[in-house]
mmCIF file of C-alpha atoms in Angstrom:
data_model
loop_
_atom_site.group_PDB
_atom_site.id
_atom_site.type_symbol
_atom_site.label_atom_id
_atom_site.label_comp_id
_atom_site.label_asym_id
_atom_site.label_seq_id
_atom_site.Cartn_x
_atom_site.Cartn_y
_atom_site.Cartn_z
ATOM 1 C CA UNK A 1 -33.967 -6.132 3.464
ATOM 2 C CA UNK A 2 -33.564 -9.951 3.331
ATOM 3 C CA UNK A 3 -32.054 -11.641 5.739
ATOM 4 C CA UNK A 4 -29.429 -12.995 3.284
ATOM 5 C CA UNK A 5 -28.557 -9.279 2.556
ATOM 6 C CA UNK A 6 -28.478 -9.003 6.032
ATOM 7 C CA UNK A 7 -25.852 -11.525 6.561
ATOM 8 C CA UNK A 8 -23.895 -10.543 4.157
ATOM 9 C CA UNK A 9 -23.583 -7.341 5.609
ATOM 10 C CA UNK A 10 -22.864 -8.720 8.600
ATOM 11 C CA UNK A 11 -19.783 -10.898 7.328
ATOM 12 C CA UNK A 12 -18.618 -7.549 5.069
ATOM 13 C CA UNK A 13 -18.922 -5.755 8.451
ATOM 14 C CA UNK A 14 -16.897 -8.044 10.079
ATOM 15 C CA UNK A 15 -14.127 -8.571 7.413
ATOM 16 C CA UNK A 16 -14.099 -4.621 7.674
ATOM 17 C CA UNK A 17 -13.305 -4.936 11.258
ATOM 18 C CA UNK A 18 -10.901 -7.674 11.308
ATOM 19 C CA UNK A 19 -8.862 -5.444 8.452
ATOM 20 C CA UNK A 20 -9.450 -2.726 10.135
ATOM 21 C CA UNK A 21 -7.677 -3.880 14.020
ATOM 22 C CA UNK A 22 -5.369 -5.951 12.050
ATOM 23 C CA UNK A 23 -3.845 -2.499 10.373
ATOM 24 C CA UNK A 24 -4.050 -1.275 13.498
ATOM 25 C CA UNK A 25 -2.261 -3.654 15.549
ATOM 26 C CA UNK A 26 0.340 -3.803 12.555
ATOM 27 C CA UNK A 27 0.952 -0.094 12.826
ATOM 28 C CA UNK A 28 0.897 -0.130 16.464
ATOM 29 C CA UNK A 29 3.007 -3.146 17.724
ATOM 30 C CA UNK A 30 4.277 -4.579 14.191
ATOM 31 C CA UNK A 31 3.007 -7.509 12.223
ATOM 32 C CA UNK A 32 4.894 -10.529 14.557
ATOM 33 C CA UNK A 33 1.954 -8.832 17.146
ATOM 34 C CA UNK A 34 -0.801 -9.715 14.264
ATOM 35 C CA UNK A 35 -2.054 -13.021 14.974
ATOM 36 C CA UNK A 36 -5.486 -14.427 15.055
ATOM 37 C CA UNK A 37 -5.810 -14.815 18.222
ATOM 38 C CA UNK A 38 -4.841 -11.743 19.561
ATOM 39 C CA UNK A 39 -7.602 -10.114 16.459
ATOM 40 C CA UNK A 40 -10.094 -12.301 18.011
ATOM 41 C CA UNK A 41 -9.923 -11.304 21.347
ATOM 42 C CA UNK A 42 -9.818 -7.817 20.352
ATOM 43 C CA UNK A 43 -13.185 -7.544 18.406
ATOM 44 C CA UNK A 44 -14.331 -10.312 20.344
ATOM 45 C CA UNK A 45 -14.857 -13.250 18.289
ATOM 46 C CA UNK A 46 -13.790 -16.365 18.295
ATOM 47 C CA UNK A 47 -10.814 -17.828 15.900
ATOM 48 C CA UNK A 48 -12.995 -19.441 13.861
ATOM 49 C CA UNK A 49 -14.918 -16.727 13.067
ATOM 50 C CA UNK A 50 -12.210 -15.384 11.814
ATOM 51 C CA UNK A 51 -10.857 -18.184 10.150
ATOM 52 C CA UNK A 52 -14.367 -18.087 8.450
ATOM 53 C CA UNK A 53 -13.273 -14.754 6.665
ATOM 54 C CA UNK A 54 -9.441 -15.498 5.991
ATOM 55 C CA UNK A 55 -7.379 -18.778 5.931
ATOM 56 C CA UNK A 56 -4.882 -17.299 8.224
ATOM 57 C CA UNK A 57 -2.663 -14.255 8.406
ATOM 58 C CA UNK A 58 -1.021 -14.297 4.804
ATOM 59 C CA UNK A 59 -4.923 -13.738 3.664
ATOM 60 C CA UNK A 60 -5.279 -10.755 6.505
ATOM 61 C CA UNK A 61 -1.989 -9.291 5.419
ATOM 62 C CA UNK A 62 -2.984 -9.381 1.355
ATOM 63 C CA UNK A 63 -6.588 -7.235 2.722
ATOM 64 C CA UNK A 64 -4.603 -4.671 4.062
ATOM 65 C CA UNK A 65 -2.350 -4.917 1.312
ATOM 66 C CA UNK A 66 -5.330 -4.115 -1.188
ATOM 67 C CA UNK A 67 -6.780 -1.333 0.979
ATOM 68 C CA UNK A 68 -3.837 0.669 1.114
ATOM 69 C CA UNK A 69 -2.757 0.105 -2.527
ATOM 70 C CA UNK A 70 -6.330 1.614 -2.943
ATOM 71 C CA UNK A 71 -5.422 4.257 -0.082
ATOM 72 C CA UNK A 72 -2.216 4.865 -2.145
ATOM 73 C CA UNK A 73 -3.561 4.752 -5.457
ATOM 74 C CA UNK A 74 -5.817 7.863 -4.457
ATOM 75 C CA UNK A 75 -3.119 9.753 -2.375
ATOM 76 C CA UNK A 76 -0.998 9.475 -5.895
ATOM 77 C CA UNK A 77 -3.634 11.327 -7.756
ATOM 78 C CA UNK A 78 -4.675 13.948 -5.476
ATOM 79 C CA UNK A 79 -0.616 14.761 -5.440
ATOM 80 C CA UNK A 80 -0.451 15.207 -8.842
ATOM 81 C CA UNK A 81 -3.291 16.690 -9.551
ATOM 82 C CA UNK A 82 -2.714 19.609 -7.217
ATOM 83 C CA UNK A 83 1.033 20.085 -9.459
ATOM 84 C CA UNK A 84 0.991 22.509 -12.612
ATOM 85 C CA UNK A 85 3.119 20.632 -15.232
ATOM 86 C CA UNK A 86 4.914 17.588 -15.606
ATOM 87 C CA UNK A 87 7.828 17.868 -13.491
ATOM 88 C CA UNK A 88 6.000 19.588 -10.436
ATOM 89 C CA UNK A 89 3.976 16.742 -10.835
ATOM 90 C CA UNK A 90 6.365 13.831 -10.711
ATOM 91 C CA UNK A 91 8.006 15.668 -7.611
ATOM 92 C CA UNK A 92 4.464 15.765 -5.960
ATOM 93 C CA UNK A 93 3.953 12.274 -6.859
ATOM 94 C CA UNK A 94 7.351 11.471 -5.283
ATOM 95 C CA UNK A 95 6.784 12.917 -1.856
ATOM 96 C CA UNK A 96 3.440 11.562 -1.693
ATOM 97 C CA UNK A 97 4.662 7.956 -2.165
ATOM 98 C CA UNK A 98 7.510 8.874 -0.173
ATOM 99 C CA UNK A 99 4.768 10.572 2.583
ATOM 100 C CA UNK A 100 2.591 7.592 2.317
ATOM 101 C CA UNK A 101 5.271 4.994 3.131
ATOM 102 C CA UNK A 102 6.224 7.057 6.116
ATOM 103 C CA UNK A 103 2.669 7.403 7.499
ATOM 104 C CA UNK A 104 1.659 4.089 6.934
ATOM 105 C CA UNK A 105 4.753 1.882 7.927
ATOM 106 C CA UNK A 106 3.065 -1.286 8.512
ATOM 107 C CA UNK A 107 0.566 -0.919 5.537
ATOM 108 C CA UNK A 108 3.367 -0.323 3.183
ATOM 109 C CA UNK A 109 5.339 -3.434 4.172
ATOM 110 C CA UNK A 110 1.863 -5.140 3.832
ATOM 111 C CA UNK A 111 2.141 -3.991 0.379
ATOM 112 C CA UNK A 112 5.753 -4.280 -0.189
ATOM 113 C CA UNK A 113 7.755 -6.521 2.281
ATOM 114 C CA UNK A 114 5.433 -9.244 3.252
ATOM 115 C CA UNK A 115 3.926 -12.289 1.745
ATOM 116 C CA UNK A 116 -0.057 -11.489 1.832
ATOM 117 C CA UNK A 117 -0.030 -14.054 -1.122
ATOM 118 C CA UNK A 118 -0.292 -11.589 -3.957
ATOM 119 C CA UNK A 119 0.806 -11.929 -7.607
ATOM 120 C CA UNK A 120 2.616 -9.102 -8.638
ATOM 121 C CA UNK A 121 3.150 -7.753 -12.133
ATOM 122 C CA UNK A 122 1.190 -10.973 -13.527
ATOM 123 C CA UNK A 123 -2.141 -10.755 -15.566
ATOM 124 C CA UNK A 124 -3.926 -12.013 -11.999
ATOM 125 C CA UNK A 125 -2.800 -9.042 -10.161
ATOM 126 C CA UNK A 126 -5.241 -7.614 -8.089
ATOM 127 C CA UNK A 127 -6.914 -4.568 -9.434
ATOM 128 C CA UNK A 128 -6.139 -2.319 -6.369
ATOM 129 C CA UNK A 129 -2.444 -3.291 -7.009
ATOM 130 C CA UNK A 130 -2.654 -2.456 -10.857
ATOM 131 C CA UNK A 131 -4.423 0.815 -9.973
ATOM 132 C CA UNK A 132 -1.444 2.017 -7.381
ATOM 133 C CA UNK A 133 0.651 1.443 -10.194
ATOM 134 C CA UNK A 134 -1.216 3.294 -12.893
ATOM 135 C CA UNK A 135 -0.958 5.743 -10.509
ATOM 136 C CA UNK A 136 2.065 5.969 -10.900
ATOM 137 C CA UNK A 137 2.179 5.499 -14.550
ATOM 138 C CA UNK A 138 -0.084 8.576 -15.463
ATOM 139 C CA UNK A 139 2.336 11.600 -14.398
ATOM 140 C CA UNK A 140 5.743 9.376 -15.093
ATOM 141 C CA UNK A 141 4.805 8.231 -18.710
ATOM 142 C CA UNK A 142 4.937 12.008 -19.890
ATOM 143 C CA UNK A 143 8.570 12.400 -18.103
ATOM 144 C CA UNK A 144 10.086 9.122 -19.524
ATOM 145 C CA UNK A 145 11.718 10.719 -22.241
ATOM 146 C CA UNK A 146 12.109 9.448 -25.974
ATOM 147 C CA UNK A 147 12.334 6.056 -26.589
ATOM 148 C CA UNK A 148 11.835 5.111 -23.329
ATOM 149 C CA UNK A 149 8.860 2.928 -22.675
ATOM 150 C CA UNK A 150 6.712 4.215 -19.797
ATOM 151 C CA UNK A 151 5.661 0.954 -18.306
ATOM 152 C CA UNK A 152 9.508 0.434 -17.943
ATOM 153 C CA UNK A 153 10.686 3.975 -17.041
ATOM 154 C CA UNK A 154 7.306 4.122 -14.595
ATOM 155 C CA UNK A 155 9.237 0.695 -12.371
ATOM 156 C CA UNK A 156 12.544 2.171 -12.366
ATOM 157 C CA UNK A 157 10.982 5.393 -10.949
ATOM 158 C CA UNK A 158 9.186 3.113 -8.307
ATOM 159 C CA UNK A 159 11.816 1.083 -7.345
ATOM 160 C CA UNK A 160 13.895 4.163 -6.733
ATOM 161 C CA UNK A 161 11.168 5.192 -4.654
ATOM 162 C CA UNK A 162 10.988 2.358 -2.747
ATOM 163 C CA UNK A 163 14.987 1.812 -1.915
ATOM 164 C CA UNK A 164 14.355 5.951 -0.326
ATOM 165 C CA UNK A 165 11.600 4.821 1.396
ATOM 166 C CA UNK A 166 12.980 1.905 3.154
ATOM 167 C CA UNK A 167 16.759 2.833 3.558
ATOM 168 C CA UNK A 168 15.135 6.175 4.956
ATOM 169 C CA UNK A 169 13.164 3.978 7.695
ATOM 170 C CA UNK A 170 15.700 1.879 8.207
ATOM 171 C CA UNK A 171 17.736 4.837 9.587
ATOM 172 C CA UNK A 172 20.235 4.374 6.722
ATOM 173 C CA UNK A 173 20.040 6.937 5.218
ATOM 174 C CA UNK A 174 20.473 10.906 6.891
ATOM 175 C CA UNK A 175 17.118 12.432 7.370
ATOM 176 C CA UNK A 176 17.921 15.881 6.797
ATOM 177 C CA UNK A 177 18.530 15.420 2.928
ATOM 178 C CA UNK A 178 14.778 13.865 2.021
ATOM 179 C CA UNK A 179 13.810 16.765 0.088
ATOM 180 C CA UNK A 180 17.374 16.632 -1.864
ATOM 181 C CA UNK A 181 16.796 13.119 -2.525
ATOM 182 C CA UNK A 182 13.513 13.789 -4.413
ATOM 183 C CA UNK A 183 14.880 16.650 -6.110
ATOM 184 C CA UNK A 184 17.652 14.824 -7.523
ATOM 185 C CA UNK A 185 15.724 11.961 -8.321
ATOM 186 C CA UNK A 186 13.304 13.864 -10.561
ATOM 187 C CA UNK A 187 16.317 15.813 -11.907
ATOM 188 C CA UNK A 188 18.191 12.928 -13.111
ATOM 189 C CA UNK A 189 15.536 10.583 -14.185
ATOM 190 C CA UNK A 190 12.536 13.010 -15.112
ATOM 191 C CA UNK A 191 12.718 14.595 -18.967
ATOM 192 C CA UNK A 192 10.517 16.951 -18.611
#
C-alpha cells in the first residue's frame, strides 16, 4: 500500500469517526450538544483536524444526513420486500419510515429539520437523498391510482408521513392510535 492510500484511509477513517460520535452525541444529548469542540475532545483531535474534514457543523449535520438517507433508503426496501402485494407493501413501507424516524430521532431531523446545507428536490441533490426517495417511489407508484403521477402521489404520501412522524414525537398526537393512523393512511390514499 502507498502511503498516499494510506492517508487517505486515514482521513476516510477519521471522517467515519467524526460522523460517527457526531450521530451519537445528536441522538444522545441533541444537536445544540454537537459542536466541534466537544467532537474533538471526544475522539481526541484537535478542532482543526476537524475543520480539515468539514467547514463546520452544517457540513457534519449534511454527513449524517446522507448516511441515514442511505440507512433509510435500505430499511424502505427490506420493508417492502418482505410484503406480498401492493397494499401490504405500502403499509410496510409506512411503518418502516414511521419506525425509522422513531429510532433514529436525531438522524431524521438531520435529514428533515435541519440545515446540513443540502439541495432538496433539485437536479444537485445528493444521490443518497434521491435514493431514500426512490425508495419510496417503487411500492407507492403502483398504488397512485389512474391519472395520478407517481412522482407527485409518491410526496404527498411522504409528507403525510412526515407530519405522523413529527406530531407523533412531538407528543401531539395520542400514541395509542399509530397503527390506525397507518391504516387509514394507506386506506384513503393507497388504490390498490
Amino acid at each position: 500500500m502507498s502511503v498516499q492510500e494510506r492517508k487517505e484511509r486515514e482521513r476516510a477513517g477519521r471522517e467515519r469517526l467524526i460522523v460517527a460520535t457526531a450521530r451519537e452525541l445528536a441522538e444522545q444529548q441533541g444537536w445544540d450538544a454537537v459542536t466541534t469542540r466537544r467532537l474533538a475532545e471526544r475522539i481526541e483531535y484537535s478542532q482543526p483536524v476537524l475543520y480539515s474534514h468539514f467547514r463546520g457543523k452544517r457540513e457534519i449535520i449534511g454527513a449524517v444526513a446522507l448516511e441515514g438517507a442511505a440507512e433509510m433508503a435500505v430499511a424502505l426496501r427490506a420493508a417492502a420486500s418482505t410484503a406480498d402485494g401492493p397494499r401490504a407493501r405500502v403499509t410496510a413501507l409506512a411503518r418502516a419510515y414511521l419506525d425509522f424516524a422513531e429510532r433514529n430521532p436525531a438522524v431524521y431531523d438531520a435529514i428533515f429539520q435541519l440545515d446540513g446545507g443540502l439541495p432538496f428536490a433539485d437536479e444537485d441533490t445528493p444521490e443518497p437523498l434521491k435514493d431514500a426517495f426512490a425508495a419510496l417511489l417503487e411500492s407507492l407508484g403502483e398504488v397512485a391510482g389512474d391519472g395520478v403521477h407517481p412522482a407527485l402521489f409518491t410526496e404527498v404520501f411522504w409528507a403525510a408521513l412526515h407530519g405522523l412522524a413529527t406530531l407523533t414525537r412531538a407528543g401531539r398526537l395520542p400514541p395509542g392510535d399509530a397503527e390506525r393512523r397507518v391504516e387509514l393512511l394507506v386506506a384513503r390514499l393507497a388504490k390498490a
